[in-house]
Coordinates of C-alpha atoms in Angstrom, one line a residue:
Chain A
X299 CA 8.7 -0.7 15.7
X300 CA 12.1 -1.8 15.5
X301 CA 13.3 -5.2 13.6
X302 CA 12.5 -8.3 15.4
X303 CA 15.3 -11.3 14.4
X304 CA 12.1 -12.9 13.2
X305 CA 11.4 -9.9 10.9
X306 CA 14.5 -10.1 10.1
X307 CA 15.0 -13.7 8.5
X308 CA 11.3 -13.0 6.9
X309 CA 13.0 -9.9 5.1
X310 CA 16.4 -12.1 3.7
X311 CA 14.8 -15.5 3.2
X312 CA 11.9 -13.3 1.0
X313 CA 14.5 -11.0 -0.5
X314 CA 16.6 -14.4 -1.5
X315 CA 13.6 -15.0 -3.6
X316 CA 13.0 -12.2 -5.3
X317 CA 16.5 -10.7 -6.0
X318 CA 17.2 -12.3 -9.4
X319 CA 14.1 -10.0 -10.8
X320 CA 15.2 -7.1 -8.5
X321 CA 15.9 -4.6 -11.4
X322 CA 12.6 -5.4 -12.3
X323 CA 11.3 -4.6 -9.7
X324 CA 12.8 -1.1 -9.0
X325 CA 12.0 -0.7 -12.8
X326 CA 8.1 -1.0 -12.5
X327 CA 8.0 0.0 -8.5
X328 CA 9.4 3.3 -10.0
X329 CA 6.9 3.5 -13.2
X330 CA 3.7 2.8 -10.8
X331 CA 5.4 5.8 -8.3
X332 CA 5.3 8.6 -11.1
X333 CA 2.2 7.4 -13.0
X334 CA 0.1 6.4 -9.6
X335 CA 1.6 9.8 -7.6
X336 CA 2.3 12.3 -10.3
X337 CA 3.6 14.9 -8.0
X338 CA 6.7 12.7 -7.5
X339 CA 7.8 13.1 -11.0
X340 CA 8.5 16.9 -9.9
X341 CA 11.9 15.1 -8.6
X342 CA 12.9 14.1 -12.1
X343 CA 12.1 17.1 -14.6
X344 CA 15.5 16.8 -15.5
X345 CA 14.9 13.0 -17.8
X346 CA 13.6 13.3 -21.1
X347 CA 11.0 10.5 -20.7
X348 CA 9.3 9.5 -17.3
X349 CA 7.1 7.2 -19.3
X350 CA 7.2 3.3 -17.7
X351 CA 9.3 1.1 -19.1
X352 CA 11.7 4.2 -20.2
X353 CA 15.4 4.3 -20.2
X354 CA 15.7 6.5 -17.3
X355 CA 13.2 4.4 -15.0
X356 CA 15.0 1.3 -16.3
X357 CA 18.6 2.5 -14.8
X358 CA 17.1 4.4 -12.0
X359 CA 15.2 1.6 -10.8
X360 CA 17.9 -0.8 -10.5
X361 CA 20.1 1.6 -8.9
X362 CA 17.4 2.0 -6.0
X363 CA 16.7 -1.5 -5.6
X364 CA 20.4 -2.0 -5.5
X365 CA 20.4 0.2 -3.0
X366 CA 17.4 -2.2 -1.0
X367 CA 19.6 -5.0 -1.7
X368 CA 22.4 -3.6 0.0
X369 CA 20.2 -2.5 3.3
X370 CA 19.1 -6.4 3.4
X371 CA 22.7 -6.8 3.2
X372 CA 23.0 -3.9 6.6
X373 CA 20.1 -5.1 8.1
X374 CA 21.6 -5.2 11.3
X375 CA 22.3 -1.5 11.9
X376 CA 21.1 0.4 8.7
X377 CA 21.5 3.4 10.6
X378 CA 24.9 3.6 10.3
X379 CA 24.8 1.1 7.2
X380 CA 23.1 3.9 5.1
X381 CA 24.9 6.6 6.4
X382 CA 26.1 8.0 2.8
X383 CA 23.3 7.3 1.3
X384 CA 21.0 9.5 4.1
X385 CA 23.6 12.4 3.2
X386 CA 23.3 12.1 -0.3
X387 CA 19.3 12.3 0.4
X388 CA 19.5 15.1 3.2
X389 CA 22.0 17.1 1.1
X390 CA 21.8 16.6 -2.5
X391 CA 18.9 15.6 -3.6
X392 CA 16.5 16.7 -0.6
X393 CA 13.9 14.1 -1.7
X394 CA 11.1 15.4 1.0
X395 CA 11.1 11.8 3.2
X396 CA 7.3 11.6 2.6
X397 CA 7.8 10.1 -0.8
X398 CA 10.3 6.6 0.9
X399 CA 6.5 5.6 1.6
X400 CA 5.1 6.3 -1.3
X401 CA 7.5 4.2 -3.1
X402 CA 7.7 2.0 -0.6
X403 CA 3.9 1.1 -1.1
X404 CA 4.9 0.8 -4.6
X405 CA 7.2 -2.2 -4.2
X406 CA 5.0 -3.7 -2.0
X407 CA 2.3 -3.6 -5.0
X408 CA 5.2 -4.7 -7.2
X409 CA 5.7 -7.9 -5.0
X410 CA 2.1 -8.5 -4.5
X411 CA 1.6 -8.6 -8.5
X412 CA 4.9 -10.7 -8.9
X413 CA 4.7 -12.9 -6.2
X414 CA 1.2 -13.6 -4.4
X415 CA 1.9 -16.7 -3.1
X416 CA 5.1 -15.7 -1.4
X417 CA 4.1 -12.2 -0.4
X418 CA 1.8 -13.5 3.0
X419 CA 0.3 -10.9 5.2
X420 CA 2.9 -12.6 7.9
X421 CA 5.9 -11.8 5.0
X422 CA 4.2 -8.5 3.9
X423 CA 4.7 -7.1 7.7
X424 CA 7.8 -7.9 8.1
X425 CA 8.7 -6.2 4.7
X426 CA 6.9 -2.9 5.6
X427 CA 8.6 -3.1 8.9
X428 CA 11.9 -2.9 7.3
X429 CA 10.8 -0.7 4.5
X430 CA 10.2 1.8 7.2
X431 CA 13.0 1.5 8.7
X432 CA 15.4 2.1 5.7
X433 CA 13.3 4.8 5.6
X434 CA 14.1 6.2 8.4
X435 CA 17.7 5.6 8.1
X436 CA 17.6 7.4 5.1
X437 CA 16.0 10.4 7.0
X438 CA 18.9 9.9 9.8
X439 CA 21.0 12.9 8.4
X440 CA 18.5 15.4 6.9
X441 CA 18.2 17.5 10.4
Chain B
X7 CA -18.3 16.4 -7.9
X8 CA -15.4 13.4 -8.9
X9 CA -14.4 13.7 -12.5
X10 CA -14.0 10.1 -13.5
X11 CA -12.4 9.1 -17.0
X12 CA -13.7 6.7 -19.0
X13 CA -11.0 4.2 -18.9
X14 CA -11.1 4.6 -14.7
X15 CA -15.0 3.9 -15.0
X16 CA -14.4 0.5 -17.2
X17 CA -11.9 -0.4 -14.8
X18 CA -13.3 0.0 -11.6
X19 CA -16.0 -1.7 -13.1
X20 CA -13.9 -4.3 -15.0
X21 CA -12.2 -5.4 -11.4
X22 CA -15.1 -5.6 -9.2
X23 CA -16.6 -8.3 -11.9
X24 CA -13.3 -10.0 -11.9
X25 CA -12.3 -10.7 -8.2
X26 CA -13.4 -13.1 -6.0
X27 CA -15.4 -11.0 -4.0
X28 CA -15.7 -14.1 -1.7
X29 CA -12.0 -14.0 -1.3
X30 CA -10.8 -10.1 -1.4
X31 CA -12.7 -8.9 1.0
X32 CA -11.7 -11.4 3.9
X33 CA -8.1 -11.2 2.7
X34 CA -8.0 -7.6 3.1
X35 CA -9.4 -7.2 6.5
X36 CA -7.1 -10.2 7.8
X37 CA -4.0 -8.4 6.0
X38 CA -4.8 -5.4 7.7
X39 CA -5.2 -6.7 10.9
X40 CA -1.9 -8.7 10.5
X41 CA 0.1 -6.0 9.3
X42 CA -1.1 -3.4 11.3
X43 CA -1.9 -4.5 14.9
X44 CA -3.3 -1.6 16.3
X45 CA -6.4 -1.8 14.2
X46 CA -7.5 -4.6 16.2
X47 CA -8.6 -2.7 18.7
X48 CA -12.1 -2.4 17.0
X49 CA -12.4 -6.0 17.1
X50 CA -12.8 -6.9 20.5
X51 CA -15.8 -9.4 20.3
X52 CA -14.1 -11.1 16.9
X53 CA -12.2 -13.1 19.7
X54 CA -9.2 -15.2 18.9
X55 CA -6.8 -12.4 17.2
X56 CA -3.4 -13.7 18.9
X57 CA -1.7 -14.7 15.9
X58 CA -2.0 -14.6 12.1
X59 CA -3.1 -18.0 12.0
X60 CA -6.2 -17.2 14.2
X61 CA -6.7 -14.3 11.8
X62 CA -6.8 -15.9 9.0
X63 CA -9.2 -18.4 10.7
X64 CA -11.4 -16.0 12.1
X65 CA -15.0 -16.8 11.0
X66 CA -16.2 -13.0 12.1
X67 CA -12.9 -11.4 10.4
X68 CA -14.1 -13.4 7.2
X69 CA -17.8 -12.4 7.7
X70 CA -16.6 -9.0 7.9
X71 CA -14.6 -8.5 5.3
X72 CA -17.7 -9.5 3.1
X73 CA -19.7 -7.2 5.0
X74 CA -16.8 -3.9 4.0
X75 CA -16.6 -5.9 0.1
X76 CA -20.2 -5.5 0.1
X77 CA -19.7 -1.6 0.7
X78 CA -17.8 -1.0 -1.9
X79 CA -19.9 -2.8 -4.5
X80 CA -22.8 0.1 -3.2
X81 CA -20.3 2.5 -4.1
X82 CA -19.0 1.1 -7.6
X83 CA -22.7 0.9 -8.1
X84 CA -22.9 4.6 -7.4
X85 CA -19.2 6.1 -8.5
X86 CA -20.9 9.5 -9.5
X87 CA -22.2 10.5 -5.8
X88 CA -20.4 7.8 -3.3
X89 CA -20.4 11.0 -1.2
X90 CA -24.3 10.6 -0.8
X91 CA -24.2 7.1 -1.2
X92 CA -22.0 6.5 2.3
X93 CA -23.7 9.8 4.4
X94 CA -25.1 7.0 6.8
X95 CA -22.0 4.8 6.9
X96 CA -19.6 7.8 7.9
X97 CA -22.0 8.7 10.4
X98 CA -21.4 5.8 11.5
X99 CA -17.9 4.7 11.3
X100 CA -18.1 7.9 13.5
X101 CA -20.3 8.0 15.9
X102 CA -21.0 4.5 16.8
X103 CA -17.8 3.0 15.9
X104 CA -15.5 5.7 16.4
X105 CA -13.4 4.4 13.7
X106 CA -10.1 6.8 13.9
X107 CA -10.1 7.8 10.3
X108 CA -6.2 6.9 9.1
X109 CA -7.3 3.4 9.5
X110 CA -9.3 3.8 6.2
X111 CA -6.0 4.0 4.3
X112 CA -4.7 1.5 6.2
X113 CA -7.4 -0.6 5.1
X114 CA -7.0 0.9 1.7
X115 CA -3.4 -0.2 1.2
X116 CA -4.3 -3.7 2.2
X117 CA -6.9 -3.9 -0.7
X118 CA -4.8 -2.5 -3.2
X119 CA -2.0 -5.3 -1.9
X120 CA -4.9 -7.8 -2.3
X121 CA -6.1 -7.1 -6.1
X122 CA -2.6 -6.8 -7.1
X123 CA -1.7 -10.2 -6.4
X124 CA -5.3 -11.6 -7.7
X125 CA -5.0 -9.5 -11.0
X126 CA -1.1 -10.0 -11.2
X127 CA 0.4 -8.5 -14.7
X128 CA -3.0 -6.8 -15.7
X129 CA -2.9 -4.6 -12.2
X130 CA -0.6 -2.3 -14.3
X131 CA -0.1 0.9 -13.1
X132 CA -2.7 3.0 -15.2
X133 CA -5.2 -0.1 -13.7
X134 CA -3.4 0.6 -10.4
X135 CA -3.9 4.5 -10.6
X136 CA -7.6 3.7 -11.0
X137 CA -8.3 1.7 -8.1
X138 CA -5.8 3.9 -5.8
X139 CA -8.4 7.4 -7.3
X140 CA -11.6 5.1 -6.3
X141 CA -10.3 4.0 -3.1
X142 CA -9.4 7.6 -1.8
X143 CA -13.0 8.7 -2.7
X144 CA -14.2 6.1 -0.8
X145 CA -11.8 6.7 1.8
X146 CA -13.2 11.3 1.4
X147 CA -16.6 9.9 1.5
X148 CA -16.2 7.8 4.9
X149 CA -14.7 10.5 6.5
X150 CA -16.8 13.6 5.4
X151 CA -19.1 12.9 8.2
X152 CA -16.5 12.9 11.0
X153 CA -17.1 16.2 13.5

């Protein structure tokens, strides 16, 4: 299921749209993860408050979507594009690659509530498709 | 037995009576088919599914999503034993449909996507929690036939 060149203009002509609010986005993406899948908060014991709207899930939030914004950016080989970022997964924080699609689901929820008009079935493929796929670059160098 | 809370009974509740019933359920079942491909293959007498277009268009793919809205109305109707309440419709999704079961969360996503961008701000994530919990018993229920 790799990335048609439709898919991928769908993906950067929707992510165009949506990246002034992108730290919002990561910001409640992240919130609906740990409150809607509690067993991924087991990955962040270490903040003080995993509450939505908190401090930590602010900043951490924006860092992952940054990190979305810069795959849109690699779209064209995110395998090798995301190639620290898979060893910093694999190797340091051995996040079990289950979760990319739980969160994944989350920002997909996150654009549905934000932008329904925008977010067509057509739009909401080609989003997932890609979603996956980061994913699995982000998987590339944990065995 | 499912423990529900109070706040997940109101809401459950509180988003079934504010959707467009009309509207979700089609939208759901086109999304799905759409987004994930494969699950047309139960669908061969809908004809035209060549496109998203026809999909949307699809008088059966609309008459059908009513048809799986109705079913969960039964079971917000009957949250305390949607086990019971879907015995005959897991036999069969099973039998006579043979329905692989990971297309129920397929499905399942595909409504969540749907109320989320009817309900907008108030799907927040306690509300979204709520729906996800109802959805998976739905989801236990359909497939607790399955042999």
């Amino acid at each position: 299921m790799s990335l048609s060149a439709k898919d991928k203009d769908v993906v950067k002509a929707f992510w165009a749209k949506v990246a002034p609010k992108a730290d919002d986005i990561g910001q409640d993406a992240l919130s609906r993860m740990l409150v809607v899948y509690p067993q991924t908060k087991t990955y962040f014991a270490h903040w003080k408050d995993l509450s939505p709207g908190s401090a930590p899930v602010k900043k951490h939030g924006a860092t992952v979507m940054g990190g979305v914004a810069d795959a849109v950016g690699k779209i064209d080989d995110l395998t090798a594009g995301l190639l620290d970022l898979s060893e910093l997964h694999a190797f340091t924080l051995r996040v079990d690659p289950a979760n990319f699609k739980i969160l994944a689901h989350n920002i997909l929820v996150v654009f549905a509530t934000k932008y329904p008009n925008d977010f067509t079935p057509e739009v909401h493929m080609a989003v997932d498709k890609f979603l996956a796929a980061l994913a699995r670059a982000l998987a590339e160098k944990y065995r | 037995m499912v423990q529900w809370t109070d706040f997940e009974r109101a809401t459950i509740k509180d988003i079934f009576s504010k959707i467009d019933s009309a509207v979700v359920g089609p939208a759901a079942l086109s999304r799905c088919l759409i987004v994930y491909p494969w699950t047309q293959r139960y669908f061969g007498s809908f004809g035209n599914l060549y496109n998203a277009e026809a999909i949307k268009s699809n008088p059966k793919v609309a008459a059908h999503g009513q048809v799986v809205l109705a079913g969960l109305e039964k079971a917000v109707k009957n949250m305390d034993d949607i086990k019971t309440t879907y015995k005959d419709l897991s036999v069969l999704h099973s039998e006579k449909l043979h329905v692989d079961p990971d297309n129920f969360n397929l499905l399942s996503d595909c409504l969540s996507i749907v109320v989320a961008s009817q309900m907008g701000e108030a799907f927040t994530a306690d509300v979204q929690a709520a729906f996800q919990k109802f959805l998976a018993v739905v989801v236990a229920s359909l497939r607790k036939q399955y042999h």
